[in-house]
Every structure is written in C-alpha cells, then in structure tokens.
Amino acid sequence: MEGNSESEDDDQLVEIGSFKVPIRLVRDSAEEILLLWSLQQPTLSKQNALVGQSSLRLNLEACGQRLIISQSPSSMTTPGVTGAVMWDSGIVLAKFLEHAVDSGFLLLQTKKIVELGSGCGLAGCIAALLGAQVILTDLPDRLKLLRKNVEANINTGGQGTHGSASVRELTWGDYPDLDLIDPPPDYVIASDVIYSEGAVTDLLETLKQLCGMQTTVILTGELRNDVVLEYFLELAMKDFTIGRVYQEHWDPDYRSSRVVMLVLVKKSHEFVVES
C-alpha cells in the first residue's frame, strides 16, 4: 500500500542514534498527533491490508528465503490477546529492517537486539537473518507460538551472515534479566506496543531500563487511538529524543497510512541536525 507524500517546510531533520538518515524531530506531542492524522488520514485506509489475520500461516519472502509465520486467530477471542496474529505495523517493521540494511542506513550484523512484545516474532526473525543477535520477548502465555516461529524460521546452527534468535519472558515494568541489559542492546525494536494508556508507563519503564546511551529504539504502531499515542509521546519525550521516519524510507512494497514509525534514543545521546 502506498504511503502519503510528506513535505513540511518547518521540519527539523535529525540523525538519531544508529539510524543514518535524517528524520523528522518530534518537538510537540499534540502537534505531532494533529499532523499525523491530518496527513495520513488513517481511518480512510483499509485496516490490516498487508496481513491475513484469519489465516493459520503467513508466508513472506525476506532475506532470500521464504518465512512461514504461524498465527492463532482463535486466540483473538481472548480479551487482551493481540500478539497471536500479525498486524500491519509488524510486517512494516520487519520489511523495513531488511530494506534499511539493503539501503545501507542500518547495520545489524553482530548487533544485539531486544524485541519487545514479539508476538508472532516476524521482525525478530528477520533481524536474526540479517545477522543480529536477537532476544525476542513477550509475556509467558505468548511464548509457545513465538518459540514455534523462531524454531521454524531460524537455523540456530546458522551459517554465513545469519545471526541468532532466542526467546525470553519479559513483563513490562519488571526488572529485566541481567543478560538483556548487560551489555545494553544496540537496538530495541517493537511493533504495536502503544495500545493503551495503562501499558504506556510500564513500556516506558522497560525502555529506560533496557536502553544504554548507544541504544537505538525503533517502534512501529497502528494509528488507532490518537489519545494513547499522544500520551506515549508526551511521557517519552521527558527521557528520549524522538524522531518520525517518513514512509519514503520504508520498504516501498510495505507502506501503510495506518502505521507510524518512531526512532528513540535517550536524551543525552548526541544527534545531528540537518541545516
């Protein structure tokens, strides 16, 4: 799906963390929400245009191989369970990682990555296939499906440039296991994790615990609820510098006006302002 064409004359473009392309600096949460909804008009686009949530499997070509991602559509009837199927923001993030590496503005080879709320695990699997050492995390009752997909798509005895993938329990707000934070990850990735005001505080606490000064956070999310996203941005801006990645930097075949992509680094991290 084609994304919108953005050109805002008053944009301040910055290079944030390890993301080597200038992106829009988020300066005001309310302004950013107004801009996102007016430019992208998410309610006018089809939801889940890139995925099939009623299917038991999602097939995807990535990193020179066919990935088969198992889903559990029946689990969606359980309140609070959303990670049992793929969402557009998850496939956008996964294909963005591949596109960014191929384009040369992300380097994932040998990098340590922690994925939050991994769900079906597509993004973490692709990161591993791109050479990263990935720890995919989720709540205890989500790990069975996650492990199944990791084992099906990642050869743990990998060859060549492939990295590795392991699965770990992590509840946001709880203190992470030592090996998640020592050494700090080079990247934290997540999709569709900004879904309720109640989860925002715990999510941000976990991000602050995980991130070192050299950690780059890449988040994608569905544009469902402007109040929740604005709340997240308002709180996150106290501790993180935030940028928004324009869709021109996404995989051209995996763009959606219902999805936003953010990059975060802790505020004392230096970034380059483009003149």
PDB file of N, CA, C and O in Angstrom, residues 182-253:
ATOM      1  N   ASP A 182      22.952  -6.169  30.060  1.00  0.00           N
ATOM      2  CA  ASP A 182      24.402  -6.143  30.219  1.00  0.00           C
ATOM      3  C   ASP A 182      25.044  -7.124  29.235  1.00  0.00           C
ATOM      4  O   ASP A 182      24.998  -8.334  29.462  1.00  0.00           O
ATOM      5  N   PRO A 183      25.617  -6.626  28.148  1.00  0.00           N
ATOM      6  CA  PRO A 183      25.685  -5.208  27.781  1.00  0.00           C
ATOM      7  C   PRO A 183      24.341  -4.712  27.261  1.00  0.00           C
ATOM      8  O   PRO A 183      23.504  -5.526  26.850  1.00  0.00           O
ATOM      9  N   PRO A 184      24.146  -3.391  27.254  1.00  0.00           N
ATOM     10  CA  PRO A 184      22.891  -2.857  26.726  1.00  0.00           C
ATOM     11  C   PRO A 184      22.738  -3.233  25.255  1.00  0.00           C
ATOM     12  O   PRO A 184      23.728  -3.354  24.528  1.00  0.00           O
ATOM     13  N   PRO A 185      21.511  -3.424  24.800  1.00  0.00           N
ATOM     14  CA  PRO A 185      21.313  -3.741  23.386  1.00  0.00           C
ATOM     15  C   PRO A 185      21.698  -2.577  22.491  1.00  0.00           C
ATOM     16  O   PRO A 185      21.605  -1.410  22.885  1.00  0.00           O
ATOM     17  N   ASP A 186      22.144  -2.912  21.285  1.00  0.00           N
ATOM     18  CA  ASP A 186      22.382  -1.875  20.277  1.00  0.00           C
ATOM     19  C   ASP A 186      21.058  -1.311  19.773  1.00  0.00           C
ATOM     20  O   ASP A 186      20.954  -0.122  19.466  1.00  0.00           O
ATOM     21  N   TYR A 187      20.067  -2.195  19.700  1.00  0.00           N
ATOM     22  CA  TYR A 187      18.735  -1.791  19.238  1.00  0.00           C
ATOM     23  C   TYR A 187      17.673  -2.437  20.123  1.00  0.00           C
ATOM     24  O   TYR A 187      17.839  -3.567  20.588  1.00  0.00           O
ATOM     25  N   VAL A 188      16.580  -1.716  20.320  1.00  0.00           N
ATOM     26  CA  VAL A 188      15.337  -2.287  20.824  1.00  0.00           C
ATOM     27  C   VAL A 188      14.303  -2.058  19.739  1.00  0.00           C
ATOM     28  O   VAL A 188      14.173  -0.939  19.218  1.00  0.00           O
ATOM     29  N   ILE A 189      13.589  -3.111  19.354  1.00  0.00           N
ATOM     30  CA  ILE A 189      12.561  -2.976  18.327  1.00  0.00           C
ATOM     31  C   ILE A 189      11.229  -3.463  18.879  1.00  0.00           C
ATOM     32  O   ILE A 189      11.180  -4.299  19.779  1.00  0.00           O
ATOM     33  N   ALA A 190      10.149  -2.923  18.331  1.00  0.00           N
ATOM     34  CA  ALA A 190       8.817  -3.344  18.770  1.00  0.00           C
ATOM     35  C   ALA A 190       7.782  -2.825  17.791  1.00  0.00           C
ATOM     36  O   ALA A 190       7.966  -1.768  17.180  1.00  0.00           O
ATOM     37  N   SER A 191       6.691  -3.571  17.657  1.00  0.00           N
ATOM     38  CA  SER A 191       5.570  -3.112  16.835  1.00  0.00           C
ATOM     39  C   SER A 191       4.274  -3.273  17.611  1.00  0.00           C
ATOM     40  O   SER A 191       4.098  -4.227  18.375  1.00  0.00           O
ATOM     41  N   ASP A 192       3.393  -2.323  17.416  1.00  0.00           N
ATOM     42  CA  ASP A 192       2.053  -2.346  18.014  1.00  0.00           C
ATOM     43  C   ASP A 192       2.094  -2.528  19.523  1.00  0.00           C
ATOM     44  O   ASP A 192       1.332  -3.325  20.091  1.00  0.00           O
ATOM     45  N   VAL A 193       2.969  -1.779  20.178  1.00  0.00           N
ATOM     46  CA  VAL A 193       3.071  -1.867  21.637  1.00  0.00           C
ATOM     47  C   VAL A 193       2.462  -0.650  22.339  1.00  0.00           C
ATOM     48  O   VAL A 193       2.401  -0.609  23.563  1.00  0.00           O
ATOM     49  N   ILE A 194       1.994   0.328  21.567  1.00  0.00           N
ATOM     50  CA  ILE A 194       1.381   1.530  22.151  1.00  0.00           C
ATOM     51  C   ILE A 194      -0.123   1.420  21.923  1.00  0.00           C
ATOM     52  O   ILE A 194      -0.683   1.988  20.999  1.00  0.00           O
ATOM     53  N   TYR A 195      -0.793   0.634  22.768  1.00  0.00           N
ATOM     54  CA  TYR A 195      -2.191   0.307  22.505  1.00  0.00           C
ATOM     55  C   TYR A 195      -3.141   0.728  23.619  1.00  0.00           C
ATOM     56  O   TYR A 195      -4.356   0.708  23.427  1.00  0.00           O
ATOM     57  N   SER A 196      -2.619   1.067  24.801  1.00  0.00           N
ATOM     58  CA  SER A 196      -3.495   1.516  25.883  1.00  0.00           C
ATOM     59  C   SER A 196      -2.702   2.410  26.828  1.00  0.00           C
ATOM     60  O   SER A 196      -1.486   2.245  26.992  1.00  0.00           O
ATOM     61  N   GLU A 197      -3.407   3.366  27.442  1.00  0.00           N
ATOM     62  CA  GLU A 197      -2.738   4.256  28.387  1.00  0.00           C
ATOM     63  C   GLU A 197      -2.165   3.473  29.557  1.00  0.00           C
ATOM     64  O   GLU A 197      -1.102   3.805  30.084  1.00  0.00           O
ATOM     65  N   GLY A 198      -2.850   2.412  29.956  1.00  0.00           N
ATOM     66  CA  GLY A 198      -2.387   1.627  31.090  1.00  0.00           C
ATOM     67  C   GLY A 198      -1.051   0.958  30.857  1.00  0.00           C
ATOM     68  O   GLY A 198      -0.276   0.742  31.801  1.00  0.00           O
ATOM     69  N   ALA A 199      -0.753   0.612  29.593  1.00  0.00           N
ATOM     70  CA  ALA A 199       0.504  -0.077  29.281  1.00  0.00           C
ATOM     71  C   ALA A 199       1.660   0.883  29.033  1.00  0.00           C
ATOM     72  O   ALA A 199       2.826   0.475  29.078  1.00  0.00           O
ATOM     73  N   VAL A 200       1.361   2.152  28.773  1.00  0.00           N
ATOM     74  CA  VAL A 200       2.401   3.101  28.377  1.00  0.00           C
ATOM     75  C   VAL A 200       3.466   3.281  29.458  1.00  0.00           C
ATOM     76  O   VAL A 200       4.668   3.270  29.179  1.00  0.00           O
ATOM     77  N   THR A 201       3.047   3.441  30.704  1.00  0.00           N
ATOM     78  CA  THR A 201       4.008   3.683  31.787  1.00  0.00           C
ATOM     79  C   THR A 201       4.965   2.520  31.951  1.00  0.00           C
ATOM     80  O   THR A 201       6.183   2.697  32.073  1.00  0.00           O
ATOM     81  N   ASP A 202       4.430   1.288  31.945  1.00  0.00           N
ATOM     82  CA  ASP A 202       5.285   0.110  32.084  1.00  0.00           C
ATOM     83  C   ASP A 202       6.195  -0.058  30.877  1.00  0.00           C
ATOM     84  O   ASP A 202       7.363  -0.442  31.016  1.00  0.00           O
ATOM     85  N   LEU A 203       5.679   0.212  29.688  1.00  0.00           N
ATOM     86  CA  LEU A 203       6.505   0.127  28.480  1.00  0.00           C
ATOM     87  C   LEU A 203       7.679   1.094  28.556  1.00  0.00           C
ATOM     88  O   LEU A 203       8.834   0.717  28.287  1.00  0.00           O
ATOM     89  N   LEU A 204       7.415   2.327  28.958  1.00  0.00           N
ATOM     90  CA  LEU A 204       8.486   3.317  29.045  1.00  0.00           C
ATOM     91  C   LEU A 204       9.488   2.967  30.144  1.00  0.00           C
ATOM     92  O   LEU A 204      10.695   3.194  29.991  1.00  0.00           O
ATOM     93  N   GLU A 205       9.005   2.418  31.244  1.00  0.00           N
ATOM     94  CA  GLU A 205       9.922   1.997  32.300  1.00  0.00           C
ATOM     95  C   GLU A 205      10.864   0.918  31.775  1.00  0.00           C
ATOM     96  O   GLU A 205      12.075   0.947  32.037  1.00  0.00           O
ATOM     97  N   THR A 206      10.326  -0.033  31.029  1.00  0.00           N
ATOM     98  CA  THR A 206      11.158  -1.091  30.457  1.00  0.00           C
ATOM     99  C   THR A 206      12.142  -0.529  29.436  1.00  0.00           C
ATOM    100  O   THR A 206      13.309  -0.928  29.396  1.00  0.00           O
ATOM    101  N   LEU A 207      11.706   0.406  28.606  1.00  0.00           N
ATOM    102  CA  LEU A 207      12.615   1.022  27.637  1.00  0.00           C
ATOM    103  C   LEU A 207      13.764   1.740  28.348  1.00  0.00           C
ATOM    104  O   LEU A 207      14.920   1.640  27.928  1.00  0.00           O
ATOM    105  N   LYS A 208      13.457   2.452  29.424  1.00  0.00           N
ATOM    106  CA  LYS A 208      14.518   3.144  30.166  1.00  0.00           C
ATOM    107  C   LYS A 208      15.493   2.159  30.796  1.00  0.00           C
ATOM    108  O   LYS A 208      16.705   2.406  30.857  1.00  0.00           O
ATOM    109  N   GLN A 209      14.983   1.014  31.271  1.00  0.00           N
ATOM    110  CA  GLN A 209      15.856   0.004  31.870  1.00  0.00           C
ATOM    111  C   GLN A 209      16.738  -0.670  30.826  1.00  0.00           C
ATOM    112  O   GLN A 209      17.905  -0.963  31.076  1.00  0.00           O
ATOM    113  N   LEU A 210      16.187  -0.923  29.655  1.00  0.00           N
ATOM    114  CA  LEU A 210      16.922  -1.651  28.621  1.00  0.00           C
ATOM    115  C   LEU A 210      17.966  -0.787  27.934  1.00  0.00           C
ATOM    116  O   LEU A 210      19.042  -1.280  27.565  1.00  0.00           O
ATOM    117  N   CYS A 211      17.666   0.483  27.740  1.00  0.00           N
ATOM    118  CA  CYS A 211      18.471   1.307  26.836  1.00  0.00           C
ATOM    119  C   CYS A 211      19.716   1.866  27.508  1.00  0.00           C
ATOM    120  O   CYS A 211      19.645   2.464  28.591  1.00  0.00           O
ATOM    121  N   GLY A 212      20.852   1.681  26.837  1.00  0.00           N
ATOM    122  CA  GLY A 212      22.060   2.397  27.193  1.00  0.00           C
ATOM    123  C   GLY A 212      22.140   3.664  26.367  1.00  0.00           C
ATOM    124  O   GLY A 212      21.241   3.982  25.582  1.00  0.00           O
ATOM    125  N   MET A 213      23.231   4.377  26.498  1.00  0.00           N
ATOM    126  CA  MET A 213      23.363   5.640  25.773  1.00  0.00           C
ATOM    127  C   MET A 213      23.570   5.436  24.274  1.00  0.00           C
ATOM    128  O   MET A 213      23.389   6.357  23.489  1.00  0.00           O
ATOM    129  N   GLN A 214      23.950   4.220  23.867  1.00  0.00           N
ATOM    130  CA  GLN A 214      24.161   3.944  22.452  1.00  0.00           C
ATOM    131  C   GLN A 214      23.019   3.116  21.862  1.00  0.00           C
ATOM    132  O   GLN A 214      23.118   2.657  20.714  1.00  0.00           O
ATOM    133  N   THR A 215      21.950   2.918  22.604  1.00  0.00           N
ATOM    134  CA  THR A 215      20.832   2.096  22.129  1.00  0.00           C
ATOM    135  C   THR A 215      19.891   2.924  21.256  1.00  0.00           C
ATOM    136  O   THR A 215      19.520   4.040  21.625  1.00  0.00           O
ATOM    137  N   THR A 216      19.521   2.368  20.121  1.00  0.00           N
ATOM    138  CA  THR A 216      18.533   2.987  19.235  1.00  0.00           C
ATOM    139  C   THR A 216      17.249   2.166  19.286  1.00  0.00           C
ATOM    140  O   THR A 216      17.279   0.955  19.094  1.00  0.00           O
ATOM    141  N   VAL A 217      16.131   2.826  19.564  1.00  0.00           N
ATOM    142  CA  VAL A 217      14.823   2.177  19.639  1.00  0.00           C
ATOM    143  C   VAL A 217      14.065   2.458  18.347  1.00  0.00           C
ATOM    144  O   VAL A 217      13.987   3.611  17.902  1.00  0.00           O
ATOM    145  N   ILE A 218      13.506   1.411  17.740  1.00  0.00           N
ATOM    146  CA  ILE A 218      12.678   1.567  16.544  1.00  0.00           C
ATOM    147  C   ILE A 218      11.309   0.968  16.843  1.00  0.00           C
ATOM    148  O   ILE A 218      11.190  -0.230  17.109  1.00  0.00           O
ATOM    149  N   LEU A 219      10.284   1.803  16.805  1.00  0.00           N
ATOM    150  CA  LEU A 219       8.915   1.381  17.107  1.00  0.00           C
ATOM    151  C   LEU A 219       8.020   1.651  15.909  1.00  0.00           C
ATOM    152  O   LEU A 219       8.102   2.712  15.285  1.00  0.00           O
ATOM    153  N   THR A 220       7.138   0.693  15.598  1.00  0.00           N
ATOM    154  CA  THR A 220       6.051   0.954  14.669  1.00  0.00           C
ATOM    155  C   THR A 220       4.739   0.725  15.404  1.00  0.00           C
ATOM    156  O   THR A 220       4.661  -0.074  16.342  1.00  0.00           O
ATOM    157  N   GLY A 221       3.718   1.446  14.976  1.00  0.00           N
ATOM    158  CA  GLY A 221       2.435   1.308  15.649  1.00  0.00           C
ATOM    159  C   GLY A 221       1.274   1.612  14.726  1.00  0.00           C
ATOM    160  O   GLY A 221       1.414   2.359  13.748  1.00  0.00           O
ATOM    161  N   GLU A 222       0.137   1.022  15.049  1.00  0.00           N
ATOM    162  CA  GLU A 222      -1.094   1.277  14.312  1.00  0.00           C
ATOM    163  C   GLU A 222      -1.692   2.605  14.785  1.00  0.00           C
ATOM    164  O   GLU A 222      -1.741   2.873  15.985  1.00  0.00           O
ATOM    165  N   LEU A 223      -2.138   3.413  13.842  1.00  0.00           N
ATOM    166  CA  LEU A 223      -2.775   4.686  14.188  1.00  0.00           C
ATOM    167  C   LEU A 223      -4.255   4.434  14.473  1.00  0.00           C
ATOM    168  O   LEU A 223      -5.119   4.682  13.652  1.00  0.00           O
ATOM    169  N   ARG A 224      -4.512   3.944  15.686  1.00  0.00           N
ATOM    170  CA  ARG A 224      -5.883   3.635  16.099  1.00  0.00           C
ATOM    171  C   ARG A 224      -6.445   4.697  17.021  1.00  0.00           C
ATOM    172  O   ARG A 224      -7.579   5.127  16.878  1.00  0.00           O
ATOM    173  N   ASN A 225      -5.628   5.094  18.005  1.00  0.00           N
ATOM    174  CA  ASN A 225      -6.120   5.932  19.091  1.00  0.00           C
ATOM    175  C   ASN A 225      -5.170   7.109  19.294  1.00  0.00           C
ATOM    176  O   ASN A 225      -4.062   6.936  19.784  1.00  0.00           O
ATOM    177  N   ASP A 226      -5.621   8.294  18.909  1.00  0.00           N
ATOM    178  CA  ASP A 226      -4.756   9.466  18.993  1.00  0.00           C
ATOM    179  C   ASP A 226      -4.443   9.839  20.436  1.00  0.00           C
ATOM    180  O   ASP A 226      -3.349  10.326  20.740  1.00  0.00           O
ATOM    181  N   VAL A 227      -5.368   9.582  21.355  1.00  0.00           N
ATOM    182  CA  VAL A 227      -5.161   9.933  22.759  1.00  0.00           C
ATOM    183  C   VAL A 227      -4.025   9.103  23.361  1.00  0.00           C
ATOM    184  O   VAL A 227      -3.142   9.626  24.056  1.00  0.00           O
ATOM    185  N   VAL A 228      -4.014   7.805  23.083  1.00  0.00           N
ATOM    186  CA  VAL A 228      -2.979   6.919  23.625  1.00  0.00           C
ATOM    187  C   VAL A 228      -1.615   7.261  23.045  1.00  0.00           C
ATOM    188  O   VAL A 228      -0.617   7.329  23.778  1.00  0.00           O
ATOM    189  N   LEU A 229      -1.536   7.495  21.739  1.00  0.00           N
ATOM    190  CA  LEU A 229      -0.256   7.817  21.120  1.00  0.00           C
ATOM    191  C   LEU A 229       0.274   9.157  21.627  1.00  0.00           C
ATOM    192  O   LEU A 229       1.469   9.298  21.903  1.00  0.00           O
ATOM    193  N   GLU A 230      -0.602  10.136  21.779  1.00  0.00           N
ATOM    194  CA  GLU A 230      -0.163  11.435  22.306  1.00  0.00           C
ATOM    195  C   GLU A 230       0.345  11.291  23.742  1.00  0.00           C
ATOM    196  O   GLU A 230       1.349  11.902  24.123  1.00  0.00           O
ATOM    197  N   TYR A 231      -0.332  10.467  24.538  1.00  0.00           N
ATOM    198  CA  TYR A 231       0.100  10.221  25.914  1.00  0.00           C
ATOM    199  C   TYR A 231       1.489   9.595  25.933  1.00  0.00           C
ATOM    200  O   TYR A 231       2.357   9.985  26.717  1.00  0.00           O
ATOM    201  N   PHE A 232       1.707   8.616  25.054  1.00  0.00           N
ATOM    202  CA  PHE A 232       3.027   7.984  24.965  1.00  0.00           C
ATOM    203  C   PHE A 232       4.092   9.014  24.591  1.00  0.00           C
ATOM    204  O   PHE A 232       5.155   9.087  25.228  1.00  0.00           O
ATOM    205  N   LEU A 233       3.844   9.801  23.557  1.00  0.00           N
ATOM    206  CA  LEU A 233       4.833  10.784  23.116  1.00  0.00           C
ATOM    207  C   LEU A 233       5.137  11.798  24.218  1.00  0.00           C
ATOM    208  O   LEU A 233       6.298  12.152  24.457  1.00  0.00           O
ATOM    209  N   GLU A 234       4.093  12.265  24.898  1.00  0.00           N
ATOM    210  CA  GLU A 234       4.270  13.260  25.962  1.00  0.00           C
ATOM    211  C   GLU A 234       5.167  12.730  27.070  1.00  0.00           C
ATOM    212  O   GLU A 234       6.095  13.420  27.524  1.00  0.00           O
ATOM    213  N   LEU A 235       4.938  11.489  27.496  1.00  0.00           N
ATOM    214  CA  LEU A 235       5.753  10.909  28.564  1.00  0.00           C
ATOM    215  C   LEU A 235       7.156  10.550  28.056  1.00  0.00           C
ATOM    216  O   LEU A 235       8.142  10.774  28.753  1.00  0.00           O
ATOM    217  N   ALA A 236       7.231   9.983  26.864  1.00  0.00           N
ATOM    218  CA  ALA A 236       8.522   9.533  26.330  1.00  0.00           C
ATOM    219  C   ALA A 236       9.472  10.692  26.101  1.00  0.00           C
ATOM    220  O   ALA A 236      10.688  10.559  26.283  1.00  0.00           O
ATOM    221  N   MET A 237       8.951  11.853  25.728  1.00  0.00           N
ATOM    222  CA  MET A 237       9.807  13.000  25.429  1.00  0.00           C
ATOM    223  C   MET A 237      10.535  13.535  26.657  1.00  0.00           C
ATOM    224  O   MET A 237      11.486  14.294  26.528  1.00  0.00           O
ATOM    225  N   LYS A 238      10.129  13.120  27.847  1.00  0.00           N
ATOM    226  CA  LYS A 238      10.847  13.530  29.056  1.00  0.00           C
ATOM    227  C   LYS A 238      12.221  12.864  29.143  1.00  0.00           C
ATOM    228  O   LYS A 238      13.153  13.427  29.728  1.00  0.00           O
ATOM    229  N   ASP A 239      12.345  11.665  28.572  1.00  0.00           N
ATOM    230  CA  ASP A 239      13.577  10.895  28.696  1.00  0.00           C
ATOM    231  C   ASP A 239      14.243  10.573  27.360  1.00  0.00           C
ATOM    232  O   ASP A 239      15.410  10.189  27.333  1.00  0.00           O
ATOM    233  N   PHE A 240      13.497  10.706  26.258  1.00  0.00           N
ATOM    234  CA  PHE A 240      14.009  10.301  24.951  1.00  0.00           C
ATOM    235  C   PHE A 240      13.875  11.423  23.931  1.00  0.00           C
ATOM    236  O   PHE A 240      12.908  12.187  23.957  1.00  0.00           O
ATOM    237  N   THR A 241      14.855  11.500  23.034  1.00  0.00           N
ATOM    238  CA  THR A 241      14.692  12.254  21.805  1.00  0.00           C
ATOM    239  C   THR A 241      13.969  11.356  20.820  1.00  0.00           C
ATOM    240  O   THR A 241      14.306  10.174  20.674  1.00  0.00           O
ATOM    241  N   ILE A 242      12.958  11.889  20.149  1.00  0.00           N
ATOM    242  CA  ILE A 242      12.098  11.072  19.286  1.00  0.00           C
ATOM    243  C   ILE A 242      12.093  11.647  17.874  1.00  0.00           C
ATOM    244  O   ILE A 242      11.960  12.859  17.672  1.00  0.00           O
ATOM    245  N   GLY A 243      12.212  10.770  16.904  1.00  0.00           N
ATOM    246  CA  GLY A 243      12.078  11.154  15.501  1.00  0.00           C
ATOM    247  C   GLY A 243      11.047  10.281  14.818  1.00  0.00           C
ATOM    248  O   GLY A 243      10.805   9.146  15.232  1.00  0.00           O
ATOM    249  N   ARG A 244      10.451  10.817  13.774  1.00  0.00           N
ATOM    250  CA  ARG A 244       9.493  10.043  12.977  1.00  0.00           C
ATOM    251  C   ARG A 244      10.074   9.781  11.596  1.00  0.00           C
ATOM    252  O   ARG A 244      10.564  10.693  10.931  1.00  0.00           O
ATOM    253  N   VAL A 245      10.017   8.520  11.185  1.00  0.00           N
ATOM    254  CA  VAL A 245      10.607   8.108   9.914  1.00  0.00           C
ATOM    255  C   VAL A 245       9.571   8.254   8.811  1.00  0.00           C
ATOM    256  O   VAL A 245       8.499   7.628   8.862  1.00  0.00           O
ATOM    257  N   TYR A 246       9.876   9.058   7.807  1.00  0.00           N
ATOM    258  CA  TYR A 246       8.967   9.212   6.676  1.00  0.00           C
ATOM    259  C   TYR A 246       8.859   7.914   5.892  1.00  0.00           C
ATOM    260  O   TYR A 246       9.805   7.131   5.791  1.00  0.00           O
ATOM    261  N   GLN A 247       7.722   7.722   5.264  1.00  0.00           N
ATOM    262  CA  GLN A 247       7.481   6.472   4.560  1.00  0.00           C
ATOM    263  C   GLN A 247       8.378   6.292   3.336  1.00  0.00           C
ATOM    264  O   GLN A 247       8.541   5.162   2.863  1.00  0.00           O
ATOM    265  N   GLU A 248       8.981   7.343   2.862  1.00  0.00           N
ATOM    266  CA  GLU A 248       9.910   7.201   1.734  1.00  0.00           C
ATOM    267  C   GLU A 248      11.119   6.338   2.101  1.00  0.00           C
ATOM    268  O   GLU A 248      11.808   5.822   1.212  1.00  0.00           O
ATOM    269  N   HIS A 249      11.377   6.155   3.405  1.00  0.00           N
ATOM    270  CA  HIS A 249      12.490   5.316   3.850  1.00  0.00           C
ATOM    271  C   HIS A 249      12.052   3.882   4.159  1.00  0.00           C
ATOM    272  O   HIS A 249      12.891   3.053   4.506  1.00  0.00           O
ATOM    273  N   TRP A 250      10.760   3.596   4.057  1.00  0.00           N
ATOM    274  CA  TRP A 250      10.262   2.243   4.312  1.00  0.00           C
ATOM    275  C   TRP A 250      10.412   1.400   3.053  1.00  0.00           C
ATOM    276  O   TRP A 250      10.673   1.922   1.959  1.00  0.00           O
ATOM    277  N   ASP A 251      10.243   0.089   3.198  1.00  0.00           N
ATOM    278  CA  ASP A 251      10.178  -0.770   2.026  1.00  0.00           C
ATOM    279  C   ASP A 251       9.025  -0.288   1.142  1.00  0.00           C
ATOM    280  O   ASP A 251       7.890  -0.161   1.614  1.00  0.00           O
ATOM    281  N   PRO A 252       9.272  -0.006  -0.125  1.00  0.00           N
ATOM    282  CA  PRO A 252       8.221   0.567  -0.969  1.00  0.00           C
ATOM    283  C   PRO A 252       6.997  -0.328  -1.142  1.00  0.00           C
ATOM    284  O   PRO A 252       5.910   0.157  -1.463  1.00  0.00           O
ATOM    285  N   ASP A 253       7.153  -1.627  -0.935  1.00  0.00           N
ATOM    286  CA  ASP A 253       6.017  -2.541  -1.069  1.00  0.00           C
ATOM    287  C   ASP A 253       5.265  -2.751   0.240  1.00  0.00           C
ATOM    288  O   ASP A 253       4.246  -3.455   0.257  1.00  0.00           O
TER     289      ASP A 253
END
